[in-house]
XYZ file of C-alpha atoms in Angstrom:
787
model
C 0.000 0.000 0.000
C 1.022 3.646 -0.314
C 1.321 3.928 3.470
C 4.038 1.218 3.542
C 6.280 2.987 1.014
C 8.790 5.392 2.638
C 8.396 8.931 1.355
C 12.145 9.335 0.948
C 12.247 6.909 -2.009
C 10.669 9.514 -4.284
C 8.039 7.183 -5.748
C 4.862 9.063 -6.738
C 1.416 7.521 -6.154
C 0.376 5.288 -9.020
C 3.938 4.799 -10.265
C 6.003 1.563 -10.270
C 9.658 1.147 -9.298
C 12.260 -1.490 -8.507
C 13.773 -0.955 -5.068
C 17.007 -2.547 -3.864
C 19.160 -1.806 -0.860
C 21.062 0.844 -2.804
C 19.055 1.624 -5.963
C 15.596 2.927 -6.896
C 14.774 2.355 -10.558
C 11.548 3.735 -12.036
C 9.585 1.350 -14.264
C 8.139 2.778 -17.458
C 4.494 1.770 -17.770
C 4.879 1.523 -21.555
C 7.662 -1.034 -21.261
C 6.858 -4.484 -22.529
C 7.621 -7.659 -20.648
C 10.820 -8.393 -22.593
C 12.422 -4.999 -21.986
C 11.347 -5.077 -18.365
C 12.999 -8.468 -17.927
C 16.235 -7.108 -19.416
C 16.115 -4.100 -17.096
C 15.649 -6.356 -14.102
C 18.574 -8.543 -15.182
C 20.805 -5.496 -15.673
C 19.837 -4.195 -12.266
C 20.608 -7.581 -10.756
C 24.073 -7.574 -12.323
C 24.800 -3.984 -11.276
C 23.683 -4.722 -7.738
C 25.885 -7.791 -7.490
C 28.916 -6.035 -8.937
C 28.457 -3.069 -6.633
C 28.483 -5.461 -3.700
C 31.568 -7.218 -5.088
C 33.498 -3.990 -5.403
C 32.468 -2.571 -2.044
C 32.999 -5.784 -0.112
C 36.371 -6.584 -1.655
C 37.524 -3.004 -1.094
C 36.558 -3.283 2.567
C 38.432 -6.581 2.784
C 41.552 -5.020 1.275
C 41.419 -1.987 3.543
C 40.602 -3.919 6.692
C 42.885 -6.891 6.146
C 46.094 -4.974 5.791
C 46.626 -3.951 9.396
C 47.344 -0.410 8.268
C 49.811 -1.589 5.611
C 49.784 -0.671 1.940
C 50.058 -4.292 0.844
C 47.688 -6.704 2.625
C 48.632 -10.333 3.011
C 47.934 -12.208 -0.191
C 46.336 -15.120 1.650
C 43.701 -12.896 3.293
C 42.898 -11.088 0.047
C 42.465 -14.274 -1.973
C 40.368 -15.934 0.727
C 38.092 -12.903 1.066
C 37.676 -12.556 -2.691
C 36.880 -16.252 -3.110
C 34.292 -16.107 -0.340
C 32.583 -13.004 -1.759
C 32.481 -14.340 -5.308
C 30.883 -17.582 -4.095
C 28.421 -15.814 -1.799
C 27.150 -13.161 -4.180
C 27.195 -15.441 -7.209
C 24.604 -17.561 -5.444
C 22.479 -14.576 -4.391
C 22.595 -12.755 -7.723
C 22.320 -15.919 -9.835
C 25.423 -14.897 -11.796
C 27.238 -17.501 -13.879
C 30.859 -17.058 -12.781
C 31.926 -20.125 -14.812
C 30.454 -20.636 -18.245
C 27.626 -23.043 -17.555
C 27.611 -24.790 -20.926
C 26.658 -28.474 -21.450
C 30.281 -29.589 -21.831
C 31.220 -27.994 -18.494
C 28.297 -29.738 -16.806
C 29.269 -33.092 -18.331
C 32.900 -32.786 -17.223
C 31.868 -31.604 -13.760
C 29.562 -34.602 -13.300
C 32.336 -36.979 -14.311
C 34.885 -35.387 -11.987
C 32.443 -35.361 -9.053
C 31.560 -38.985 -9.632
C 35.187 -40.089 -9.732
C 36.141 -37.994 -6.700
C 33.245 -39.275 -4.603
C 33.764 -42.974 -5.342
C 37.531 -43.405 -5.614
C 39.404 -44.751 -2.613
C 42.949 -46.018 -3.132
C 43.652 -43.791 -6.126
C 42.568 -40.604 -4.351
C 44.574 -38.430 -1.994
C 42.880 -35.627 -0.101
C 44.966 -32.713 1.135
C 43.523 -30.225 3.587
C 44.388 -26.598 2.856
C 44.135 -24.284 5.863
C 46.238 -21.127 5.845
C 44.857 -20.001 9.215
C 43.323 -22.312 11.780
C 39.703 -21.497 12.573
C 39.376 -18.904 9.780
C 36.318 -19.715 7.706
C 36.409 -16.758 5.311
C 36.455 -18.410 1.922
C 36.639 -22.005 0.809
C 38.040 -23.591 -2.323
C 37.374 -27.209 -3.260
C 39.801 -28.455 -5.935
C 39.541 -31.825 -7.661
C 42.587 -32.594 -9.827
C 42.684 -35.652 -12.089
C 46.181 -36.357 -13.391
C 48.612 -39.003 -14.558
C 51.204 -39.283 -11.750
C 53.907 -40.266 -14.257
C 53.463 -37.271 -16.546
C 55.351 -34.045 -17.088
C 52.249 -32.185 -15.940
C 52.276 -33.944 -12.580
C 56.004 -33.377 -12.176
C 55.593 -29.652 -12.763
C 52.514 -29.273 -10.578
C 53.411 -31.293 -7.504
C 55.796 -28.697 -5.984
C 52.904 -26.216 -5.975
C 50.692 -28.238 -3.624
C 52.507 -27.104 -0.507
C 52.422 -23.497 -1.709
C 48.676 -23.636 -2.402
C 47.962 -25.019 1.042
C 49.159 -21.687 2.474
C 47.087 -19.588 0.056
C 43.667 -21.252 -0.080
C 41.416 -22.760 2.531
C 39.568 -25.870 1.507
C 40.346 -29.336 0.231
C 42.449 -30.599 -2.641
C 41.510 -34.021 -3.960
C 44.120 -35.695 -6.167
C 42.767 -38.423 -8.409
C 45.692 -40.436 -9.785
C 44.881 -41.727 -13.234
C 48.011 -43.375 -14.710
C 48.462 -44.589 -18.245
C 49.518 -48.141 -18.997
C 51.579 -49.906 -21.641
C 54.721 -47.755 -21.534
C 57.456 -48.618 -24.011
C 59.911 -46.266 -22.329
C 60.321 -44.464 -19.034
C 57.663 -41.729 -18.962
C 59.799 -39.368 -16.851
C 63.518 -38.920 -17.382
C 64.056 -35.651 -15.562
C 64.458 -34.300 -12.056
C 62.295 -31.239 -11.504
C 62.226 -28.492 -8.903
C 60.361 -25.200 -8.571
C 61.795 -21.856 -7.521
C 58.825 -20.875 -5.388
C 58.385 -18.413 -2.489
C 58.843 -19.786 1.022
C 56.383 -19.560 3.905
C 57.501 -18.853 7.426
C 55.514 -19.624 10.545
C 54.658 -16.628 12.707
C 54.481 -14.024 9.950
C 57.036 -11.362 9.038
C 59.023 -10.105 11.965
C 56.654 -11.448 14.571
C 58.505 -12.146 17.745
C 55.473 -12.375 19.993
C 54.502 -15.647 21.637
C 50.972 -14.602 22.563
C 49.653 -14.797 19.052
C 49.271 -11.036 18.606
C 51.242 -9.758 15.665
C 53.125 -6.499 15.589
C 51.795 -3.597 13.575
C 53.951 -4.631 10.640
C 52.681 -8.203 10.478
C 50.092 -7.537 7.760
C 47.341 -8.395 10.246
C 48.437 -12.021 10.779
C 49.247 -13.495 14.158
C 52.313 -15.532 14.922
C 50.435 -18.820 14.480
C 49.930 -18.145 10.759
C 52.343 -18.631 7.894
C 53.443 -15.638 5.857
C 54.992 -15.635 2.407
C 58.554 -14.341 2.244
C 58.543 -11.800 -0.593
C 60.768 -10.616 -2.001
C 62.802 -13.690 -1.123
C 66.575 -13.192 -1.523
C 67.073 -16.950 -1.216
C 64.518 -17.928 -3.854
C 65.915 -21.044 -5.547
C 65.046 -24.386 -7.079
C 66.758 -26.990 -4.900
C 67.666 -30.565 -5.774
C 68.650 -33.113 -3.163
C 69.861 -36.719 -3.311
C 70.947 -36.515 -6.945
C 73.148 -39.385 -8.211
C 76.763 -38.134 -8.068
C 78.114 -40.269 -10.916
C 75.333 -39.719 -13.465
C 75.902 -37.157 -16.204
C 73.146 -34.559 -16.023
C 72.207 -31.523 -18.095
C 70.201 -28.526 -16.956
C 67.289 -26.826 -18.654
C 65.133 -23.973 -17.354
C 61.344 -24.088 -17.466
C 60.355 -20.424 -17.445
C 57.276 -18.274 -18.116
C 56.519 -17.531 -21.757
C 57.488 -13.903 -21.338
C 61.059 -14.501 -20.146
C 64.398 -14.957 -21.878
C 66.905 -16.230 -19.336
C 70.576 -17.151 -19.166
C 73.091 -18.598 -16.733
C 75.365 -16.078 -15.009
C 77.336 -18.317 -12.638
C 78.088 -22.027 -12.335
C 81.099 -23.857 -10.973
C 80.540 -26.946 -13.165
C 79.538 -27.592 -16.760
C 75.721 -27.309 -16.781
C 75.498 -29.390 -19.934
C 77.652 -32.283 -18.649
C 77.091 -32.067 -14.919
C 78.613 -34.687 -12.615
C 78.370 -33.892 -8.934
C 81.352 -36.080 -8.172
C 83.439 -33.406 -9.945
C 82.842 -31.166 -6.920
C 85.485 -33.222 -5.096
C 85.590 -34.164 -1.455
C 85.627 -30.611 -0.094
C 82.204 -29.547 -1.440
C 78.782 -31.127 -1.465
C 76.692 -28.416 -3.105
C 76.840 -26.795 -6.521
C 75.168 -23.432 -7.061
C 74.113 -22.088 -10.459
C 72.641 -18.619 -10.929
C 70.391 -17.435 -13.744
C 68.969 -14.058 -14.694
C 66.116 -12.671 -16.742
C 67.884 -11.178 -19.753
C 64.869 -9.895 -21.675
C 61.105 -9.732 -21.586
C 59.141 -10.853 -24.624
C 56.800 -8.570 -26.546
C 54.902 -10.786 -28.986
C 51.565 -11.085 -30.667
C 49.763 -11.151 -33.973
C 49.735 -8.402 -36.595
C 46.457 -7.991 -38.496
C 45.832 -6.126 -41.741
C 42.518 -4.451 -40.937
C 42.091 -3.291 -44.543
C 42.126 -6.908 -45.720
C 39.688 -8.082 -43.058
C 37.313 -5.209 -43.874
C 37.293 -6.428 -47.492
C 36.741 -10.044 -46.330
C 40.112 -11.044 -47.806
C 41.146 -13.291 -44.949
C 43.902 -14.925 -46.996
C 45.665 -11.531 -46.867
C 44.915 -10.678 -43.242
C 48.506 -11.261 -42.056
C 50.938 -8.681 -43.515
C 53.723 -11.191 -44.124
C 57.185 -9.654 -44.146
C 56.122 -6.387 -42.511
C 59.168 -5.090 -40.663
C 58.870 -3.728 -37.150
C 61.383 -2.020 -34.888
C 61.181 -1.034 -31.244
C 63.178 1.263 -29.000
C 62.775 2.325 -25.409
C 60.642 5.441 -25.121
C 62.060 8.742 -23.965
C 64.852 9.104 -26.527
C 65.246 12.580 -28.047
C 62.444 12.907 -30.582
C 60.979 15.266 -33.138
C 57.885 15.090 -35.334
C 58.273 14.975 -39.093
C 55.903 16.469 -41.628
C 53.427 13.604 -41.368
C 53.330 13.791 -37.601
C 55.333 10.620 -37.058
C 57.907 10.592 -34.309
C 61.551 10.507 -35.373
C 63.709 9.339 -32.486
C 67.373 10.139 -32.933
C 69.519 7.143 -31.992
C 73.087 7.017 -33.194
C 75.155 3.889 -33.771
C 76.885 4.448 -30.454
C 73.628 4.695 -28.466
C 71.522 2.112 -30.300
C 72.542 -0.677 -27.971
C 71.970 1.443 -24.875
C 68.534 2.465 -26.118
C 67.689 -1.194 -26.705
C 66.700 -0.978 -30.394
C 65.439 -4.319 -31.736
C 63.768 -5.320 -34.993
C 61.835 -8.230 -36.492
C 59.438 -9.172 -39.270
C 55.855 -10.422 -39.226
C 55.544 -14.110 -40.052
C 53.008 -15.664 -42.370
C 52.372 -18.101 -39.526
C 49.451 -16.443 -37.653
C 50.940 -13.002 -38.309
C 53.270 -13.694 -35.397
C 55.968 -11.250 -34.368
C 58.376 -11.143 -31.441
C 60.522 -8.378 -29.960
C 62.648 -8.158 -26.830
C 62.389 -5.587 -24.051
C 65.221 -5.277 -21.565
C 62.872 -4.408 -18.695
C 59.364 -3.057 -18.077
C 58.748 0.423 -19.419
C 57.425 2.477 -22.307
C 58.576 1.624 -25.828
C 58.220 3.207 -29.263
C 57.101 0.654 -31.857
C 57.512 1.634 -35.491
C 57.424 0.445 -39.088
C 60.788 0.201 -40.833
C 61.269 2.831 -43.578
C 60.896 1.476 -47.083
C 58.243 -0.971 -48.231
C 56.805 -1.514 -44.755
C 56.325 2.173 -43.853
C 55.140 3.102 -47.363
C 52.548 0.335 -47.676
C 51.191 0.260 -44.108
C 50.354 2.605 -41.254
C 48.993 2.166 -37.787
C 45.339 3.186 -37.298
C 45.199 6.975 -37.467
C 47.884 7.211 -40.146
C 50.988 7.069 -37.946
C 54.090 4.997 -38.644
C 54.819 4.581 -34.942
C 52.974 3.997 -31.695
C 53.736 3.655 -28.002
C 53.326 0.434 -26.038
C 53.887 -0.168 -22.332
C 55.368 -3.310 -20.818
C 53.913 -2.947 -17.345
C 55.286 -6.008 -15.564
C 57.880 -8.768 -15.655
C 55.340 -10.980 -17.424
C 56.340 -9.273 -20.664
C 53.615 -8.512 -23.187
C 52.183 -11.611 -24.850
C 49.235 -11.838 -27.196
C 49.525 -8.218 -28.364
C 47.035 -7.530 -31.163
C 48.789 -5.119 -33.501
C 46.474 -3.599 -36.096
C 47.779 -1.969 -39.280
C 46.031 -0.425 -42.261
C 47.096 -0.167 -45.867
C 48.126 3.179 -47.250
C 46.425 2.110 -50.477
C 43.427 -0.284 -50.464
C 45.003 -2.346 -53.210
C 46.895 -5.502 -52.343
C 49.945 -4.735 -50.221
C 52.708 -7.327 -50.546
C 55.793 -6.254 -48.604
C 57.848 -9.252 -49.720
C 57.101 -8.641 -53.414
C 57.924 -4.963 -52.954
C 61.305 -5.833 -51.505
C 61.974 -8.269 -54.375
C 61.356 -5.460 -56.874
C 63.489 -3.055 -54.860
C 66.298 -5.601 -54.746
C 66.124 -6.082 -58.521
C 66.085 -2.345 -59.244
C 68.676 -1.275 -56.681
C 72.374 -0.869 -57.612
C 74.483 -4.008 -57.171
C 75.723 -4.336 -53.637
C 78.011 -6.660 -51.795
C 76.718 -10.106 -51.005
C 78.314 -9.778 -47.623
C 76.093 -8.637 -44.808
C 75.820 -4.891 -44.740
C 74.206 -2.636 -42.213
C 73.295 -0.070 -44.860
C 69.662 0.941 -44.763
C 69.500 1.311 -48.549
C 68.293 -2.259 -48.921
C 65.258 -1.451 -46.783
C 64.302 2.111 -47.716
C 63.497 3.117 -51.282
C 64.028 6.793 -50.555
C 64.528 9.309 -47.758
C 62.719 12.563 -47.257
C 64.702 15.769 -47.454
C 64.349 16.139 -43.734
C 65.684 12.613 -43.109
C 68.687 13.361 -45.291
C 69.332 16.554 -43.416
C 68.921 15.080 -39.925
C 70.518 11.755 -40.672
C 67.308 9.705 -40.625
C 64.788 8.417 -38.121
C 65.625 6.147 -35.209
C 64.742 3.188 -37.422
C 67.037 4.101 -40.296
C 69.665 5.299 -37.842
C 69.771 1.840 -36.359
C 69.887 0.233 -39.794
C 72.758 2.549 -40.613
C 75.045 0.861 -38.135
C 75.647 -0.260 -34.634
C 75.296 -3.746 -33.281
C 75.780 -4.484 -29.641
C 79.380 -5.444 -29.994
C 80.173 -5.340 -33.656
C 79.579 -1.794 -34.777
C 79.057 -1.275 -38.500
C 79.350 -4.445 -40.550
C 79.155 -2.824 -43.930
C 81.729 -2.125 -46.587
C 81.075 1.589 -46.806
C 83.807 4.199 -47.047
C 86.304 1.747 -48.515
C 86.217 -0.618 -45.557
C 86.523 -4.332 -46.205
C 83.401 -6.457 -46.223
C 82.612 -8.254 -43.007
C 82.585 -12.045 -42.891
C 79.590 -13.198 -40.815
C 79.767 -16.585 -39.086
C 76.937 -18.170 -37.136
C 77.368 -21.030 -34.620
C 76.052 -22.606 -31.428
C 77.665 -24.683 -28.683
C 76.533 -26.221 -25.424
C 78.835 -27.508 -22.718
C 82.490 -26.851 -21.921
C 83.760 -29.461 -24.386
C 81.984 -27.932 -27.357
C 82.907 -24.433 -26.242
C 86.513 -25.620 -26.418
C 85.861 -26.760 -30.012
C 84.185 -23.428 -30.704
C 87.271 -21.445 -29.652
C 89.359 -23.583 -31.991
C 86.908 -22.955 -34.831
C 87.095 -19.194 -34.182
C 90.897 -19.255 -34.469
C 90.774 -21.282 -37.674
C 88.359 -18.807 -39.290
C 90.266 -15.612 -38.475
C 93.647 -17.115 -39.398
C 92.412 -17.857 -42.927
C 90.902 -14.510 -43.918
C 92.040 -10.908 -44.194
C 88.499 -9.586 -43.807
C 86.886 -8.379 -40.600
C 84.958 -11.205 -38.955
C 81.793 -11.042 -36.906
C 80.507 -14.117 -35.076
C 76.855 -14.596 -34.188
C 76.355 -17.032 -31.317
C 73.069 -18.377 -29.966
C 73.366 -17.573 -26.291
C 70.587 -19.803 -24.893
C 72.979 -22.552 -23.819
C 76.218 -20.612 -23.497
C 77.994 -21.215 -20.188
C 78.856 -18.338 -17.818
C 82.560 -19.111 -18.315
C 82.359 -18.781 -22.073
C 80.470 -15.495 -21.708
C 83.426 -14.179 -19.705
C 86.049 -15.517 -22.101
C 84.446 -14.307 -25.338
C 84.879 -10.507 -24.883
C 88.550 -10.914 -23.968
C 89.134 -13.243 -26.887
C 87.446 -10.703 -29.154
C 89.878 -8.003 -28.014
C 92.881 -10.278 -28.346
C 92.159 -11.520 -31.879
C 90.274 -8.530 -33.275
C 86.899 -10.002 -34.184
C 83.374 -8.792 -33.392
C 80.592 -10.892 -31.959
C 76.945 -10.672 -31.041
C 74.838 -12.976 -28.868
C 71.433 -13.706 -30.365
C 68.389 -15.631 -29.269
C 64.707 -16.152 -29.990
C 62.003 -17.316 -27.632
C 60.392 -20.522 -28.850
C 56.830 -19.495 -29.878
C 53.995 -21.336 -28.147
C 52.365 -22.311 -31.460
C 55.502 -24.088 -32.740
C 55.515 -27.718 -31.578
C 57.995 -27.944 -28.722
C 60.941 -30.265 -28.456
C 61.756 -31.691 -25.039
C 65.324 -32.950 -25.479
C 67.945 -30.250 -25.145
C 70.009 -31.349 -28.137
C 66.972 -31.392 -30.426
C 66.086 -27.859 -29.288
C 69.589 -26.739 -30.285
C 69.202 -28.427 -33.667
C 65.871 -26.642 -34.158
C 67.437 -23.234 -33.503
C 69.818 -23.878 -36.415
C 66.984 -23.911 -38.962
C 63.533 -22.847 -37.679
C 64.090 -19.136 -36.941
C 66.729 -18.030 -39.444
C 64.505 -15.254 -40.820
C 63.880 -13.609 -37.435
C 66.787 -14.437 -35.126
C 69.194 -12.055 -36.924
C 68.800 -8.280 -37.348
C 66.809 -7.391 -40.447
C 69.847 -5.554 -41.847
C 71.957 -8.703 -42.106
C 72.071 -10.005 -45.679
C 74.184 -13.169 -45.562
C 75.608 -15.439 -42.872
C 77.457 -18.771 -42.827
C 76.723 -21.455 -40.282
C 79.806 -23.382 -39.113
C 79.621 -26.289 -36.664
C 81.543 -25.750 -33.438
C 83.709 -28.841 -34.004
C 84.784 -27.741 -37.474
C 88.234 -26.527 -38.560
C 88.406 -24.012 -41.415
C 91.280 -24.117 -43.923
C 90.268 -21.438 -46.452
C 88.811 -17.943 -46.656
C 85.083 -18.265 -46.003
C 84.523 -14.899 -47.691
C 84.687 -16.834 -50.976
C 81.647 -18.776 -49.807
C 79.815 -15.695 -48.522
C 80.224 -13.991 -51.925
C 79.239 -17.061 -53.938
C 76.409 -16.774 -56.456
C 73.900 -19.430 -55.375
C 71.384 -18.769 -58.121
C 68.771 -16.993 -56.046
C 68.340 -19.949 -53.685
C 67.729 -19.082 -50.010
C 70.567 -21.285 -48.758
C 73.425 -23.508 -49.894
C 74.572 -26.823 -48.370
C 77.215 -29.411 -49.251
C 75.928 -32.862 -50.275
C 77.137 -35.894 -48.335
C 80.137 -37.612 -49.881
C 79.471 -40.968 -51.519
C 83.005 -41.980 -52.529
C 83.841 -43.942 -49.359
C 82.115 -47.226 -50.207
C 82.769 -48.841 -46.810
C 79.995 -46.581 -45.402
C 77.323 -47.488 -47.951
C 75.361 -49.452 -45.361
C 74.958 -46.299 -43.259
C 73.802 -44.038 -46.129
C 70.122 -44.099 -45.187
C 69.218 -41.507 -47.826
C 70.012 -43.999 -50.595
C 67.287 -46.426 -49.528
C 63.707 -46.613 -48.333
C 61.705 -43.459 -47.690
C 64.484 -40.980 -48.388
C 65.384 -42.508 -51.736
C 61.768 -42.265 -52.840
C 61.243 -38.757 -51.495
C 64.443 -37.204 -52.861
C 63.922 -38.602 -56.393
C 67.591 -38.246 -57.298
C 68.239 -35.004 -55.433
C 71.252 -35.090 -53.093
C 70.979 -35.332 -49.310
C 72.995 -32.506 -47.720
C 74.966 -32.258 -44.486
C 74.102 -29.444 -42.052
C 77.583 -28.836 -40.574
C 78.246 -25.898 -42.941
C 75.790 -23.815 -44.932
C 75.377 -20.332 -46.373
C 72.099 -18.471 -45.821
C 71.110 -15.619 -48.138
C 68.850 -13.937 -45.601
C 67.418 -11.471 -48.117
C 66.215 -14.286 -50.373
C 65.249 -16.415 -47.379
C 62.937 -13.691 -46.070
C 61.580 -12.502 -49.420
C 60.573 -16.034 -50.399
C 59.009 -16.809 -47.024
C 61.300 -19.802 -46.526
C 61.080 -19.597 -42.748
C 57.276 -19.750 -42.815
C 57.319 -22.798 -45.098
C 59.863 -24.609 -42.923
C 57.862 -23.971 -39.746
C 54.666 -25.246 -41.383
C 56.428 -28.429 -42.501
C 58.054 -28.845 -39.095
C 54.759 -28.591 -37.217
C 53.354 -31.321 -39.430
C 56.345 -33.679 -39.285
C 57.371 -33.255 -35.640
C 54.128 -34.789 -34.366
C 55.470 -38.167 -35.512
C 58.205 -39.258 -33.061
C 59.809 -41.327 -35.830
C 60.375 -38.372 -38.147
C 63.108 -35.714 -38.146
C 65.629 -37.948 -36.380
C 68.312 -35.385 -37.323
C 66.098 -32.315 -37.150
C 68.450 -29.618 -38.448
C 69.450 -31.828 -41.379
C 66.298 -33.762 -42.235
C 64.002 -30.727 -42.385
C 65.800 -28.707 -45.116
C 66.454 -31.870 -47.136
C 62.804 -32.924 -46.887
C 61.670 -29.420 -47.936
C 63.764 -29.192 -51.129
C 60.692 -29.130 -53.380
C 59.372 -26.064 -51.509
C 62.594 -24.400 -50.329
C 65.260 -25.380 -52.874
C 68.886 -25.915 -51.824
C 71.931 -24.828 -53.812
C 74.456 -27.690 -53.699
C 77.976 -26.505 -52.903
C 81.074 -28.096 -54.439
C 82.237 -31.081 -52.427
C 85.512 -29.497 -51.295
C 83.654 -27.026 -49.078
C 83.040 -29.684 -46.462
C 85.205 -32.720 -45.794
C 84.234 -35.444 -43.342
C 86.445 -38.520 -43.103
C 83.554 -40.748 -42.055
C 81.760 -40.259 -45.386
C 84.506 -38.996 -47.722
C 87.418 -41.327 -46.976
C 90.928 -39.918 -47.263
C 91.404 -39.287 -50.995
C 89.746 -35.852 -51.110
C 91.146 -34.519 -47.821
C 93.907 -32.453 -49.473
C 91.348 -30.271 -51.280
C 89.187 -29.693 -48.202
C 88.282 -26.075 -47.416
C 86.754 -27.082 -44.067
C 87.008 -30.293 -42.031
C 84.124 -31.471 -39.875
C 84.684 -33.983 -37.080
C 81.738 -36.229 -37.920
C 81.057 -39.181 -35.649
C 81.936 -42.556 -37.122
C 79.183 -45.124 -36.444
C 81.594 -47.977 -37.205
C 84.597 -47.068 -35.069
C 82.904 -44.740 -32.489
C 86.247 -42.985 -32.095
C 86.225 -40.345 -29.316
C 85.924 -36.819 -30.670
C 89.232 -35.378 -29.442
C 91.252 -38.421 -30.460
C 89.764 -38.160 -33.938
C 90.495 -34.431 -34.096
C 94.185 -34.926 -33.298
C 94.479 -37.697 -35.894
C 92.471 -36.119 -38.739
C 93.383 -32.405 -38.514
C 97.117 -31.756 -38.364
C 96.753 -28.180 -37.038
C 94.143 -29.057 -34.412
C 96.630 -29.656 -31.593
C 98.400 -26.319 -32.097
C 95.095 -24.455 -32.291
C 93.904 -26.190 -29.141
C 97.103 -25.265 -27.325
C 96.808 -21.641 -28.451
C 93.253 -21.220 -27.212
C 94.094 -22.927 -23.930
C 97.153 -20.718 -23.384
C 94.985 -17.668 -23.989
C 92.291 -18.786 -21.504
C 94.922 -19.613 -18.877
C 96.648 -16.251 -19.301
C 93.447 -14.183 -19.322
C 91.619 -16.157 -16.625
C 94.015 -18.291 -14.548
C 91.223 -19.897 -12.518
C 89.047 -20.542 -15.557
C 91.935 -21.872 -17.587
C 92.792 -24.661 -15.180
C 89.168 -25.526 -14.575
C 88.333 -25.597 -18.273
C 91.329 -27.774 -19.002
C 90.358 -30.276 -16.323
C 86.744 -30.294 -17.426
C 87.602 -30.792 -21.086
C 90.035 -33.568 -20.252
C 87.442 -35.453 -18.269
C 85.032 -35.187 -21.188
C 87.445 -35.935 -23.995
C 86.537 -39.604 -24.104
C 82.819 -38.895 -24.468
C 81.261 -39.127 -27.937
C 80.135 -35.678 -29.051
C 76.684 -34.380 -29.780
C 76.940 -33.867 -33.536
C 74.325 -33.701 -36.232
C 73.902 -37.409 -36.848
C 72.200 -40.380 -35.241
C 75.188 -41.428 -33.132
C 74.924 -38.157 -31.222
C 71.264 -38.801 -30.549
C 72.103 -41.998 -28.659
C 74.520 -40.137 -26.414
C 72.027 -37.399 -25.595
C 69.382 -39.955 -24.625
C 71.849 -41.372 -22.130
C 71.722 -38.158 -20.090
C 69.329 -37.380 -17.312
C 68.037 -33.868 -17.117
C 67.445 -31.289 -14.418
């Protein structure tokens, strides 16, 4: 009745309204039933969300004990309780209540309620007697799986965060042909201490700085200076290798280790030590995502929605800047400051439009289109050639949706544009040059006057340790060598290879090393060796994308890095590079190879020798599947190859190889020698230029008759004799011993402690078969356990 309605609500006689504890909503008499129902639902949602926000805010303010940062356990418990409480009152669907969810939930509940021996129930109670919030977790898992190995260290941590019950339903697989788990696993996870932070009271009342938790409760130690992944009771005589399992947004590297992390034997610690400590650091944060051509999608041309080959560059924001005539920002970064400013570049893949850049730390960054085809054919929404992005945390920035629009609605093909530019541009050196002329078709008058934008400035010179690689101003062309090594033994081979390269050329040399598996010792030695012998170097890496099928064995990951990311792992300004195996000795000037005309092919390999008939039984490519697939084409060895990066990128070779890899790698019986099988399998799509045989000699396959003409000698494993690597090196390569002595004398003189340790480590490993690019190496790698 009218008498029962408070006058303060403002509802006139004869009018209708919806009244809640905090809202009065007038109801329009003309509204139909459907619109009224929608209004009621909206009001219900608003009411519930208002309660969520208010209640959680009160929990945050009241649970902190006057501190700015309340205890994480209290916050999560309060939030969980409020979500559960108000979801029931407001009839909100917090979890998508679709039929599949209901079906799965029924199955999980049935299993959890009936299982006995296969179930383990763990009580989670961060604070005794505290009933604010309850989480009931049912986890069904295979106890002998990688998933279970990764998750199990978290159970103890979760028991301090949530209150409730965790039910583990163990559901193992059967019929194993091999051990399902071959690794030891440990988590670097925050510790919990009883009694809270700094609580010295015994009466259960915490100090003012205890985040509102008494001494009977556990508190997370954060930041934790002793945060570490700890292994105990490891076998001392087993050879182990280490591999980090990190968040997607991190690039990490080892900074300190007393033993070889790739061939780790705890017995090498000796009798005076029982613990080995290795330290790692976050080197970069990943900025990655998908680039979408909005012009193509608006025209329903979804086959063109990824702007393949579009070149992007990024620099830390805050550099001196000026606006050009079009309003774009031109950030002045010279060759000397490019490294300090953290300038990085990449190209957009055909695969999902994926791109990846590296940020040194959280902050604001300027993201731009590289001058030339990319900047002329595309702009960011609004017409700008640059934009600002913010990496706000140490999670990096993953899944970034980068929209671009065409400058002209017609088809925009960056790769085809660069092909035409390459054909019409003046002849240039085949050696890698840092000149920006290969990327930009012209410069504005202002760019010429000022020296160019931050993008072209970077392209004009300045790598992190190599400076300008070009042949401008009469300087000699730079010879670019690419390699990778893991473990102290192969780093010893790598130093020998470096000496053999620089002793056989008069040209400046720049080495490009994949740093993912480089030891801390080698990282210390390399700069000093660079100064001593006058070569440049740069450490490169690329985070394995989540959509590329992952390898689990360390050696196979290294093989994959040799072939899968060639188009994006190097700076866009690099034109040509030669891969040389770490255990190879060079006897000629590799500049002859870098300058070689390879007929427009993206890369050039040497075919396997076939003149040593005693090895015919091991030439698998001359029989079965490979014989049929190759159809007379040669099978090439991957120990030495030239990559024409311009052709490789313009023809989309990297995209094609990744597509093939994702299809083949699902079969465990394919790609036994990943870095070698993949390019040979793909010859119909990505053709190979076959180098003359003298460019790569391997005694195992070539015999001894052609050794005198060899330009390089590779220490291939011999499946018949299984001769140890170092013994074979001393016997096959006459100069190997003197080169080995020279590099060891240098290490000992520059780093007395490292020299003796490296010598001892290499000696202890000299009888081990090496991890090369053939099947014999695969057997050795499978004999290792992994941390």
